[in-house]
Tab-separated table of C-alpha atoms in Angstrom:
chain	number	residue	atom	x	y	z
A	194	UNK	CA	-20.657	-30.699	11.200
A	195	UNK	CA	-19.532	-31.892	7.626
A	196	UNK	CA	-15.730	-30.657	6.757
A	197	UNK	CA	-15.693	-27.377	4.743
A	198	UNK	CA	-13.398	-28.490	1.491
A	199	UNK	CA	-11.163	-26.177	-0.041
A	200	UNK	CA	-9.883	-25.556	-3.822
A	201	UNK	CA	-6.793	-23.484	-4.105
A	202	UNK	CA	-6.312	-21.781	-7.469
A	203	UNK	CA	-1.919	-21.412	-7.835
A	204	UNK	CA	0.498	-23.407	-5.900
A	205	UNK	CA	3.325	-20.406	-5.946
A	206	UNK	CA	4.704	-18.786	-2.870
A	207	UNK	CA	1.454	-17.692	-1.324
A	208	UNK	CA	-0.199	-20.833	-2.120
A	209	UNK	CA	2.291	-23.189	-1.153
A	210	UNK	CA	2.375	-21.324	2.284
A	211	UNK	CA	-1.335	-21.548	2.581
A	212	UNK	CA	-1.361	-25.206	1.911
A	213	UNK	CA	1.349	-25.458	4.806
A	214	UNK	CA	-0.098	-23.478	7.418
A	215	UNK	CA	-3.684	-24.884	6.795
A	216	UNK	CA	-2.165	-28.642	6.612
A	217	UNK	CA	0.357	-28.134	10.193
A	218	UNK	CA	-2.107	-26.087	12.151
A	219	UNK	CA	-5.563	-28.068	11.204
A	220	UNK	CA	-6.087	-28.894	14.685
A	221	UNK	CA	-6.316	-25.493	15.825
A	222	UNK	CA	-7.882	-24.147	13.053
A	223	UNK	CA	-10.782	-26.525	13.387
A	224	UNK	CA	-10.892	-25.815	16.919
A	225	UNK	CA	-11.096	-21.921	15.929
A	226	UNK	CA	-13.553	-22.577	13.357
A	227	UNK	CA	-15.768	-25.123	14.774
A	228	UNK	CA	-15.489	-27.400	11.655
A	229	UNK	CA	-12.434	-29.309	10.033
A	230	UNK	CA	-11.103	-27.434	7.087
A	231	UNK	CA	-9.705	-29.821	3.730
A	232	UNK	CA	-7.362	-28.957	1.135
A	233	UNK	CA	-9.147	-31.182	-1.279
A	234	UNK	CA	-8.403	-29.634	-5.066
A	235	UNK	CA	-5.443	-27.365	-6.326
A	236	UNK	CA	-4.368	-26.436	-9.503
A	237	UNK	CA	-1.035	-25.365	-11.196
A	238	UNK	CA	0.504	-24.200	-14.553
A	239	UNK	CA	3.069	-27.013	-13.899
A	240	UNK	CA	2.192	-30.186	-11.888
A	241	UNK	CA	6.034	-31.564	-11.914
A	242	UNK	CA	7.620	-28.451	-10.548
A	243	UNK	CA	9.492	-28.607	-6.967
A	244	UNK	CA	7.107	-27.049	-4.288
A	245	UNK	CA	7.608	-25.875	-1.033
A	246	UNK	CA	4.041	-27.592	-0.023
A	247	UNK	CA	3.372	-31.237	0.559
A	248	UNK	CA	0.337	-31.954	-1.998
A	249	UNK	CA	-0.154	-35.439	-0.849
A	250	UNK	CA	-3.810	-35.761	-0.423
A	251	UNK	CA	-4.674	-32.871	-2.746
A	252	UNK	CA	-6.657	-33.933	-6.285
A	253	UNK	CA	-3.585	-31.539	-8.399
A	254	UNK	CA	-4.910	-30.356	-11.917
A	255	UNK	CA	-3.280	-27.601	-14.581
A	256	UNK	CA	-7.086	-26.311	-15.257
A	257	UNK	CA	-8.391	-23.981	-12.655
A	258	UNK	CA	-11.557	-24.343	-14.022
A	259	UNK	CA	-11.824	-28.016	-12.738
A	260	UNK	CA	-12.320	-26.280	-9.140
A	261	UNK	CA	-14.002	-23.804	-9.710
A	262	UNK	CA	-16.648	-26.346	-11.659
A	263	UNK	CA	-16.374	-28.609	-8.296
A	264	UNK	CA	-19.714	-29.129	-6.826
A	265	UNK	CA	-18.161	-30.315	-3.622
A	266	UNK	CA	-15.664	-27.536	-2.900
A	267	UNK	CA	-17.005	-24.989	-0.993
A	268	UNK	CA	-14.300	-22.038	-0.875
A	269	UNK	CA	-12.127	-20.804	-3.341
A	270	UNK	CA	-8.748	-19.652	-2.716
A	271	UNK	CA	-7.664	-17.375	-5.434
A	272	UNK	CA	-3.825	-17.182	-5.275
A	273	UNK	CA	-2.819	-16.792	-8.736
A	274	UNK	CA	-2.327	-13.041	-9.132
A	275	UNK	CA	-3.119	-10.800	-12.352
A	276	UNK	CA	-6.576	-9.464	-13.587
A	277	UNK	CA	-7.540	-11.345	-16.000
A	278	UNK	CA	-8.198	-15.051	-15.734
A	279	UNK	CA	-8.693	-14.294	-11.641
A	280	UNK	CA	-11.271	-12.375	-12.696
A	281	UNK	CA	-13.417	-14.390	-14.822
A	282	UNK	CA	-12.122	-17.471	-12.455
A	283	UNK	CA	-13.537	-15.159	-9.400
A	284	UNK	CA	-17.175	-14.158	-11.100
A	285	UNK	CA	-17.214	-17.635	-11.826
A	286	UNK	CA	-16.681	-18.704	-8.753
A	287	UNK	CA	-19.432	-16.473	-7.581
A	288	UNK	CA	-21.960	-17.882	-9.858
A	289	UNK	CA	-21.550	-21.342	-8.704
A	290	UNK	CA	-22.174	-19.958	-5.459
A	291	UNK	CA	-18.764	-20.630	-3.617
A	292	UNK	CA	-16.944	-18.298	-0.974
A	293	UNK	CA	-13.770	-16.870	-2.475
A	294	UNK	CA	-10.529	-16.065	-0.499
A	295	UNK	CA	-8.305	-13.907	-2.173
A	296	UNK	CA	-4.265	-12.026	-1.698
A	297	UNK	CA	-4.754	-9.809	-5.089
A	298	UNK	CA	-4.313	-6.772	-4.128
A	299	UNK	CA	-5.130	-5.312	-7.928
A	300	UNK	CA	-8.420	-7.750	-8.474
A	301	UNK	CA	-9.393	-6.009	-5.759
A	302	UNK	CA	-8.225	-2.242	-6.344
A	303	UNK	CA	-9.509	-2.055	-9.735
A	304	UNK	CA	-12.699	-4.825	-10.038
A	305	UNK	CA	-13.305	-4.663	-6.527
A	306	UNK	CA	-17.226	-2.693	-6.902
A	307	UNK	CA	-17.991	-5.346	-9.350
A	308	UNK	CA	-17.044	-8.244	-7.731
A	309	UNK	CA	-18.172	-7.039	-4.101
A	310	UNK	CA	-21.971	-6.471	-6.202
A	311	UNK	CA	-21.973	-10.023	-7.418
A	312	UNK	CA	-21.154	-11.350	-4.716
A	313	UNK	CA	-23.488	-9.904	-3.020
A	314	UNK	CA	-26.399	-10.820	-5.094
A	315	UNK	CA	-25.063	-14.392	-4.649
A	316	UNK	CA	-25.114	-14.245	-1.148
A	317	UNK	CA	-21.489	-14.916	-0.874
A	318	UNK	CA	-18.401	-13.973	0.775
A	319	UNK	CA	-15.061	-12.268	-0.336
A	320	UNK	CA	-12.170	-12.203	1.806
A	321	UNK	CA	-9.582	-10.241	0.959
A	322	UNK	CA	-7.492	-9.568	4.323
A	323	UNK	CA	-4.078	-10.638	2.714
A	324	UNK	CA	-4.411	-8.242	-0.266
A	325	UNK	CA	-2.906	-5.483	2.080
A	326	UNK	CA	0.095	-5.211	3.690
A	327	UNK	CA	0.537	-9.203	4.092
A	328	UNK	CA	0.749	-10.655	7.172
A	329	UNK	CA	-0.519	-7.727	9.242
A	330	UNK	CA	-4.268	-8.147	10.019
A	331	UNK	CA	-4.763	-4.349	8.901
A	332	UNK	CA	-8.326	-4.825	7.322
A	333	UNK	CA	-9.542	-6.281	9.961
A	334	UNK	CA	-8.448	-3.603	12.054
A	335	UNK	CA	-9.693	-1.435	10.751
A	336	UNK	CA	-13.204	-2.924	9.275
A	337	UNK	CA	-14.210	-4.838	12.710
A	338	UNK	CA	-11.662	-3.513	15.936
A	339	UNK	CA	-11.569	0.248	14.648
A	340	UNK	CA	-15.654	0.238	13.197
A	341	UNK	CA	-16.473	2.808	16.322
A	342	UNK	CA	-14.341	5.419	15.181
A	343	UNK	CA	-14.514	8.480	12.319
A	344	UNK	CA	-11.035	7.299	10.708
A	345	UNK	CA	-9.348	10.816	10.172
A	346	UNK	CA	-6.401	9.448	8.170
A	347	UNK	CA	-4.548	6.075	7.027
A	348	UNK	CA	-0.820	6.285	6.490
A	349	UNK	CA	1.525	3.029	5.400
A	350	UNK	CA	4.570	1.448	4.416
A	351	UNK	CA	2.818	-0.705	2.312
A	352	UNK	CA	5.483	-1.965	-0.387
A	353	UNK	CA	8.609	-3.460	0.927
A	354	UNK	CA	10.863	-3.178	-1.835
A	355	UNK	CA	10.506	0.442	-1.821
A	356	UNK	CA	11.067	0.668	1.750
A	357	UNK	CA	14.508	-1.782	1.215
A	358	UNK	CA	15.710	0.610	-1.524
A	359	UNK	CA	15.148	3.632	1.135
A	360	UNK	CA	16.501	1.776	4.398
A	361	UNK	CA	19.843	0.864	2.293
A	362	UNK	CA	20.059	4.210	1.126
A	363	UNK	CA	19.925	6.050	4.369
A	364	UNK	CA	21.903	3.159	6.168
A	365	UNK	CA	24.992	2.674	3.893
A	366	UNK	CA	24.972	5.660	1.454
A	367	UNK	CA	24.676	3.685	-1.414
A	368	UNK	CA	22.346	4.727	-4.768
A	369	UNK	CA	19.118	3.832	-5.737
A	370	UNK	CA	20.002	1.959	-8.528
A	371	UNK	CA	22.481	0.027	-6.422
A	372	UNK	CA	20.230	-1.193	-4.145
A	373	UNK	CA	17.739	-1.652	-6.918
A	374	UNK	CA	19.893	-4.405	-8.652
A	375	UNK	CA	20.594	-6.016	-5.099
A	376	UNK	CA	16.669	-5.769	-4.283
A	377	UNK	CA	16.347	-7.624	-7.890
A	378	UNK	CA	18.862	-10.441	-7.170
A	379	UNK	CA	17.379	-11.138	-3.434
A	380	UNK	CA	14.180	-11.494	-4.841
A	381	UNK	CA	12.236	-8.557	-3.443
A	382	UNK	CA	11.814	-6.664	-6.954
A	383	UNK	CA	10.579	-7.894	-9.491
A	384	UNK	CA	12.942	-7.922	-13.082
A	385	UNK	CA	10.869	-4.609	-14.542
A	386	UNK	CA	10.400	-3.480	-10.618
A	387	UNK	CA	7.930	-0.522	-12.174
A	388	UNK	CA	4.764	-1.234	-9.501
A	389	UNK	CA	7.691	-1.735	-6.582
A	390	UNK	CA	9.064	1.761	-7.399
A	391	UNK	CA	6.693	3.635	-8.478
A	392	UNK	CA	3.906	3.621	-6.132
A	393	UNK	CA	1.895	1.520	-8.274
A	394	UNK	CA	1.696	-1.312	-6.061
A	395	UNK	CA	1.131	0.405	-3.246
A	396	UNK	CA	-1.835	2.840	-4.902
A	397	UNK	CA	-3.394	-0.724	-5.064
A	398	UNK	CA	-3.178	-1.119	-1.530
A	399	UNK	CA	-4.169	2.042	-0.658
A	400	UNK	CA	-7.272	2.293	-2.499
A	401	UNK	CA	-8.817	-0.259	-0.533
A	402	UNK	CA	-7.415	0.557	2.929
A	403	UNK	CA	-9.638	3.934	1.894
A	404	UNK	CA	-12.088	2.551	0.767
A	405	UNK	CA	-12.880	0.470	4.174
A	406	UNK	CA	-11.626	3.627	6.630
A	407	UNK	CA	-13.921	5.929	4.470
A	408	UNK	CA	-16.783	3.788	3.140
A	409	UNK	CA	-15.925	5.142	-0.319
A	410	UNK	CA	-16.318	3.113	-3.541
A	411	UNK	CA	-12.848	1.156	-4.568
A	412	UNK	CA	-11.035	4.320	-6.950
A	413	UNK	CA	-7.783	3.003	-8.040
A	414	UNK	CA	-8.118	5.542	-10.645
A	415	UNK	CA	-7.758	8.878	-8.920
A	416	UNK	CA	-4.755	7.801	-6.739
A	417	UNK	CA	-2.093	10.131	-6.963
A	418	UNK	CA	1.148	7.896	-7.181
A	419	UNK	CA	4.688	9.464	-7.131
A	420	UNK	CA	7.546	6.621	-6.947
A	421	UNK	CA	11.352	6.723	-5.471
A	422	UNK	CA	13.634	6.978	-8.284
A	423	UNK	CA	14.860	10.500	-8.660
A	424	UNK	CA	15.789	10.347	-4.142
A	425	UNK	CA	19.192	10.873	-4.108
A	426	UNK	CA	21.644	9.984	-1.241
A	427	UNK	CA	22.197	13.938	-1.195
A	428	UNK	CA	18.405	13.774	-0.311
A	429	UNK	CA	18.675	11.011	2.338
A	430	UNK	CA	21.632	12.637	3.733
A	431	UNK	CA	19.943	16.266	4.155
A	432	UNK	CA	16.782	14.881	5.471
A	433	UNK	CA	18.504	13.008	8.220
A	434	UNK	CA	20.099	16.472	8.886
A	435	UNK	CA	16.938	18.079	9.083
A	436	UNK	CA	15.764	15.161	11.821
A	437	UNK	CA	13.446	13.746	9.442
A	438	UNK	CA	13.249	10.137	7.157
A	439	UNK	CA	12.273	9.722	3.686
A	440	UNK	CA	9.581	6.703	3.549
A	441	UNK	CA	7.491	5.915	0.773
A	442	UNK	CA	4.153	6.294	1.493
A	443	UNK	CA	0.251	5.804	0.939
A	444	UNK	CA	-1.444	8.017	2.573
A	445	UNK	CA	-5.604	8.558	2.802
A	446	UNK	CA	-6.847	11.426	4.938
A	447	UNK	CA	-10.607	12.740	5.353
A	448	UNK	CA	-10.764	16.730	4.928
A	449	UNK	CA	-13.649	19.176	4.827
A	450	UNK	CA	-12.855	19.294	1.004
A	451	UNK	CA	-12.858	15.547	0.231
A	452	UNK	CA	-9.873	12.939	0.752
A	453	UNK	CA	-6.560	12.594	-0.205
A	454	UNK	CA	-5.312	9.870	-1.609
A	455	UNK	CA	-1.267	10.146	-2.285
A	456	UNK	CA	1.388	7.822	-3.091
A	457	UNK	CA	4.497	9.345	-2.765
A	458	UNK	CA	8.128	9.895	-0.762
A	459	UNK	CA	7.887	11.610	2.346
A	460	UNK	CA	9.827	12.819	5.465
A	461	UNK	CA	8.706	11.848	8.428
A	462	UNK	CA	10.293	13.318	11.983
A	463	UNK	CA	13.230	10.443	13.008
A	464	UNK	CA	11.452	10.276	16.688
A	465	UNK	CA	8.096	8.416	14.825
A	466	UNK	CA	7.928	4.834	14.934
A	467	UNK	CA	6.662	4.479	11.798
A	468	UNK	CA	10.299	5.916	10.401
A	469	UNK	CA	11.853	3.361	12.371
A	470	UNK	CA	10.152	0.666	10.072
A	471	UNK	CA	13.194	-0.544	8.243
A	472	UNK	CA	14.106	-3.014	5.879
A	473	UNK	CA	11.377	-5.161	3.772
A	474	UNK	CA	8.477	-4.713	6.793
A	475	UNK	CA	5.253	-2.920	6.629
A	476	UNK	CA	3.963	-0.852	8.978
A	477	UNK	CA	0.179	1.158	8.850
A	478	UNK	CA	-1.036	3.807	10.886
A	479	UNK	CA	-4.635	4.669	11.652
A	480	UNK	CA	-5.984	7.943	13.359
A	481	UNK	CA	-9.460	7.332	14.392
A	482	UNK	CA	-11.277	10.122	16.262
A	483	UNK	CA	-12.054	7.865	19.491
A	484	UNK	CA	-8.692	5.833	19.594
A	485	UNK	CA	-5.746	8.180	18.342
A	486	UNK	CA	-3.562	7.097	16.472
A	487	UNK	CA	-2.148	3.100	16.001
A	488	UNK	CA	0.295	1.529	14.592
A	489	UNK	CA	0.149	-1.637	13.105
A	490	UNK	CA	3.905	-3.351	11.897
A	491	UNK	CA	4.492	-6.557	10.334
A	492	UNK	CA	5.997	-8.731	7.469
A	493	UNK	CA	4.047	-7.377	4.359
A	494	UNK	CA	5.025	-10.013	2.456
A	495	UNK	CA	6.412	-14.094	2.176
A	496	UNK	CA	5.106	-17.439	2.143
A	497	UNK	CA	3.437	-17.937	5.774
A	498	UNK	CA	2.735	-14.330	6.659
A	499	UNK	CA	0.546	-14.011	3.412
A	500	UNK	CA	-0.640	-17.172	4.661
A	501	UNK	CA	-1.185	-16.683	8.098
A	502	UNK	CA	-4.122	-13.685	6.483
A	503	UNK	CA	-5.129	-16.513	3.565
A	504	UNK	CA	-6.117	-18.790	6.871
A	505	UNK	CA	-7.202	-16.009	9.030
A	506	UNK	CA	-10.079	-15.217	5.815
A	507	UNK	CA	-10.477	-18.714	5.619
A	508	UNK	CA	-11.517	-19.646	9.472
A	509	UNK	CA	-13.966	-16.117	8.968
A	510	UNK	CA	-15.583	-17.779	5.961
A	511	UNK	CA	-16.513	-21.182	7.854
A	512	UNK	CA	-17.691	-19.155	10.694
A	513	UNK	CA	-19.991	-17.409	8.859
A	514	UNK	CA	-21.362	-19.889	6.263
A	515	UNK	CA	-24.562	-20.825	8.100
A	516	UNK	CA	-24.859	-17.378	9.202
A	517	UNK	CA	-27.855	-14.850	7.929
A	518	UNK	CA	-25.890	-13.245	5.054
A	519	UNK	CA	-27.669	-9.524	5.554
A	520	UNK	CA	-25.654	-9.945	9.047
A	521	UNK	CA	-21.962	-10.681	7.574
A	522	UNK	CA	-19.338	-7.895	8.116
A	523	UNK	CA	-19.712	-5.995	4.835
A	524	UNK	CA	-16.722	-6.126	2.064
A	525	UNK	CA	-16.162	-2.158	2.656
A	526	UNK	CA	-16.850	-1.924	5.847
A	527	UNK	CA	-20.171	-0.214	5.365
A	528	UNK	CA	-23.188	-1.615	4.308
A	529	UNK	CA	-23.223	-1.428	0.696
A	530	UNK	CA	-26.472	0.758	-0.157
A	531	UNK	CA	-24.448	3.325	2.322
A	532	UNK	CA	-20.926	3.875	0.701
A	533	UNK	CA	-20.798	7.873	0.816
A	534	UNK	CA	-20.092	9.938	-2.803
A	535	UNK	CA	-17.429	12.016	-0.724
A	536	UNK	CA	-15.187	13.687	-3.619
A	537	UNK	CA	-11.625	12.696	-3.885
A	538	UNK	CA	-8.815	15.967	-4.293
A	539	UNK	CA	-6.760	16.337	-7.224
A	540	UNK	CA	-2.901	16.119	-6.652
A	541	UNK	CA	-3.059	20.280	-6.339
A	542	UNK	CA	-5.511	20.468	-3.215
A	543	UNK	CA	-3.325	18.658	-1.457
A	544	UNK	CA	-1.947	20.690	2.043
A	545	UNK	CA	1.070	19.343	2.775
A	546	UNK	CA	4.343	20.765	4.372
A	547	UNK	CA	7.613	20.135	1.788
A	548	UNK	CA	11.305	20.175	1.539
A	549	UNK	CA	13.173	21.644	-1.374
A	550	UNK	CA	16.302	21.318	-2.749
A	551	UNK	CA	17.837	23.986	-5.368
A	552	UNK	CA	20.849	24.954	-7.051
A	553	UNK	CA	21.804	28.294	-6.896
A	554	UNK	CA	24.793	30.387	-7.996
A	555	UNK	CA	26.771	31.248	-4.700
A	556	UNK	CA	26.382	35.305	-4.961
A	557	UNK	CA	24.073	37.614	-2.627
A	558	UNK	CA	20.693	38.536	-3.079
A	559	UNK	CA	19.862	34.739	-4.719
A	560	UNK	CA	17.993	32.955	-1.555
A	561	UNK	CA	16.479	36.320	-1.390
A	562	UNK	CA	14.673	35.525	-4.817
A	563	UNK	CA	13.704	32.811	-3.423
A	564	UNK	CA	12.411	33.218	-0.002
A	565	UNK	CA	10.545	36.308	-1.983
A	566	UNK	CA	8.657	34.224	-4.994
A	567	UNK	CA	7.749	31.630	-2.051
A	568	UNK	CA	6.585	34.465	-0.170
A	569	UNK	CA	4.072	35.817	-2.966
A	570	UNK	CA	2.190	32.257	-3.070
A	571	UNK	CA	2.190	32.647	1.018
A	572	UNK	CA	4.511	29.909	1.545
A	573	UNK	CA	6.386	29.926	4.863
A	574	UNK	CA	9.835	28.857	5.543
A	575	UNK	CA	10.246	26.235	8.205
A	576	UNK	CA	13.783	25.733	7.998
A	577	UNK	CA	17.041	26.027	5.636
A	578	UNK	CA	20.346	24.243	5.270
A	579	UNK	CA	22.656	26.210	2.696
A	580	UNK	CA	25.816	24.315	2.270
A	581	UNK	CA	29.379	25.542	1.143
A	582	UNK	CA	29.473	25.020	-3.210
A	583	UNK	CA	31.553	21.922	-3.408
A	584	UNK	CA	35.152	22.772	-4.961
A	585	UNK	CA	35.597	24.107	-7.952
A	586	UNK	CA	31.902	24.459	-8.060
A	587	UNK	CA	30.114	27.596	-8.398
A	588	UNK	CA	26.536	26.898	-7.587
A	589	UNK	CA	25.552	25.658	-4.008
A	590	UNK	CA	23.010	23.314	-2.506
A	591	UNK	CA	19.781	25.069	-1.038
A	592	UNK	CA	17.871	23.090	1.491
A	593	UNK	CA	14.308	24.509	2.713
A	594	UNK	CA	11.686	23.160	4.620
A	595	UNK	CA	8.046	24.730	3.971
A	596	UNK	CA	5.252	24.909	6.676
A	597	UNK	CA	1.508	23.424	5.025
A	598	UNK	CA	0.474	24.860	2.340
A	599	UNK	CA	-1.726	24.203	-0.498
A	600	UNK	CA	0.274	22.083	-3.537
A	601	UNK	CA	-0.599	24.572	-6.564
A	602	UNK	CA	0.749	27.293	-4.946
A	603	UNK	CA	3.846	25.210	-4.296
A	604	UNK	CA	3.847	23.952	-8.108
A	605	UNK	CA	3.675	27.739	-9.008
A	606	UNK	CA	6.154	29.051	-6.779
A	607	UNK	CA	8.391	26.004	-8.057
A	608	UNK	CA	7.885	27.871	-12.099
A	609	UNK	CA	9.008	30.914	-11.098
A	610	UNK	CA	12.154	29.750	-9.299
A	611	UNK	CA	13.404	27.541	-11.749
A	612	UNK	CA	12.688	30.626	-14.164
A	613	UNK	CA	15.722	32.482	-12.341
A	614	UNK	CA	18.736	32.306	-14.128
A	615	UNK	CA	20.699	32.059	-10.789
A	616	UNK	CA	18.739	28.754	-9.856
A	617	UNK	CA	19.902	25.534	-11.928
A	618	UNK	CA	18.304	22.590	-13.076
A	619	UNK	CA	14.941	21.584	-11.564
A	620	UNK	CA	13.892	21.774	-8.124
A	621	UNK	CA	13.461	18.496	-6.102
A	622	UNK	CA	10.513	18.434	-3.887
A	623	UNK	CA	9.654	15.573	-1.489
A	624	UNK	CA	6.138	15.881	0.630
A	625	UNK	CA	7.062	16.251	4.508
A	626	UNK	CA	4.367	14.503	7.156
A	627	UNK	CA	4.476	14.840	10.519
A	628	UNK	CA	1.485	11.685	11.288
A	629	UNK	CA	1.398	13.187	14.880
């Protein structure tokens, strides 16, 4: 059979990796694919710029369009980022009846629906396998190897520079804005790090991991994100008392109510693997009502693991051009006429166990108060940790771990204790998961 040419749209880190892998391993890849795969086009804001991909052989251009216009390249690779110009360069794409590849983990989140539907109608493919957690194969996991199952709940370290920030913290009792300028000079955060940090980033992810455990519609917009910058090391520190880990999470879980979908920091019991995943890896777990749970752990980001997904989307593509397209392995999972209208929970019908931390004046009768106002929104006390008031001090840390309960009663409870004049400042709340 003919070779299947390839444009790539943005010779950057992901790109350049993708031009590398599909370049070294083209033997093998043709093997796996059954037909020989070209890098024939590319394009780039600037053509004289050092690479970290050999171009020779590629046609090189600064106007995207040029591919996408190309009536002899057959799949897009849309590597550029943003969600603008990938957009329209996408949907255009689509129109001119090419496959498109893509690692943009946003295009997806929030145009996702309208892409999948013109795609669709095209009788075209997306591939979007490195949009999530990188180098791990998680959608396929979950889409094709884990399609047997009722997925009960998704839950991921799926954003490494949050996880660096949180892995430094626990490991060498530094602050998060410490590690935050060190995370900016090594590269992992970005100079305004606000998706890294605060959940943003990974709400992308999230909503689309959902969206294919579920077979819900992509919606980006009712994620509940929470970020990392107001953990302390006192937190860190207390947490790895209690035998637990602060991660930041995404989490997506099925109930008879609807389904969660959280962004947020949470403890996690030390003895889990998935609070062993340190540094800038990524790490997913999936429940699934046949299987149990399993963990998937990997490099969620970098030049050949996002690559080694690019390819992996790639070699699927070939496989299935001269395929019927009503027989393809839908976008979502589920066939589109079939995504269910299940109802997603606001942030206050969540059921989650928490810790607290409080400041109270160091005189009887105050964790009393407490223990009594969390009583009266039936909120039960898991554990406590009250430490000495540091000298000269007259206020003392409070430590408490709730059992589940439902999050307006917590927010409630939370009102009324910071209402007692013994208790100062605000009360710091981090969800608790137990992913057992």
């Amino acid at each position: 059979m003919k070779p299947v040419k390839v444009g790539v749209l943005g010779l950057g880190t992901v790109g350049g990796g993708t031009v590398n892998v599909l370049k070294r391993n083209a033997a093998e890849i043709a093997r796996r694919a059954g037909r020989e795969i070209i890098i024939t086009r590319a394009s780039a804001r600037d053509l004289n710029r050092d690479r970290i991909c050999d171009t020779q052989g590629i046609s090189l251009t600064t106007d995207p369009f040029d591919i996408i216009n190309d009536p002899e390249i057959d799949i897009v690779l849309e590597l550029i980022g943003g969600t603008t110009l990938a957009k329209t360069l996408v949907l255009k794409a689509i129109e001119q009846g090419k496959h498109v590849v893509t690692a943009n983990k946003a295009l997806i989140a929030l145009h996702g629906n309208e892409v999948f539907a013109h795609a669709s109608a095209k009788g075209v493919m997306i591939a979007f396998e490195a949009a999530v957690a990188g180098g791990i194969p998680i959608i396929k996991a979950i889409r094709e190897g884990l399609s047997g199952n009722q997925i009960q709940w998704v839950a991921g370290i799926i954003n490494g520079t949050g996880n660096f920030i949180l892995t430094e913290m626990r490991d060498k009792g530094r602050d998060f804005a410490d590690v935050l300028a060190e995370a900016q000079a090594l590269g992992y955060a970005e100079a305004d790090p606000t998706f890294d940090v605060e959940g943003i980033d990974a709400g992308h992810k999230l909503t689309i991991l959902a969206s294919i455990a579920f077979g819900i519609p992509l919606q980006f917009d009712k994620v509940y994100t929470e970020g990392i910058t107001q953990i302390t090391r006192a937190d860190v520190e207390y947490a790895e008392a209690l035998g637990y880990r602060i991660k930041h999470l995404g989490i997506a879980r099925k109930t008879a109510e609807g389904i969660e979908l959280r962004v947020h920091p949470t403890l996690i019991p030390h003895r889990r693997l998935i609070a062993n995943v340190d540094g800038v890896m990524n790490a997913v777990l999936v429940k699934g009502d046949a299987v149990g749970p399993t963990l998937y752990y990997g490099a969620g980001a970098g030049a050949e693991p996002t690559a080694s997904s690019v390819v992996a989307d790639v070699i699927d593509v070939v496989r299935a051009m001269t395929g019927d397209p009503e027989n393809r392995v839908p976008h979502l999972a589920f066939q589109a006429d079939s995504l269910a209208d299940i109802p997603i929970l606001a942030p206050d019908q969540f059921h989650t166990a928490y810790y607290l931390r409080l400041h109270a004046e160091d005189k009887p009768g105050v964790l009393a108060d407490v223990t009594r106002i969390l009583a009266s929104h039936q909120i039960s006390i898991e554990a406590i940790i009250q430490k000495e008031p540091p000298a000269g001090k007259s206020s003392v840390p409070i430590i408490m771990l709730t059992q589940n309960t439902l999050e307006h009663e917590l927010n409630a409870a939370i009102t009324e204790i910071e209402k007692l004049v013994t208790v100062s400042g605000k009360v710091n709340r981090i969800r608790l998961e137990t992913l057992g």
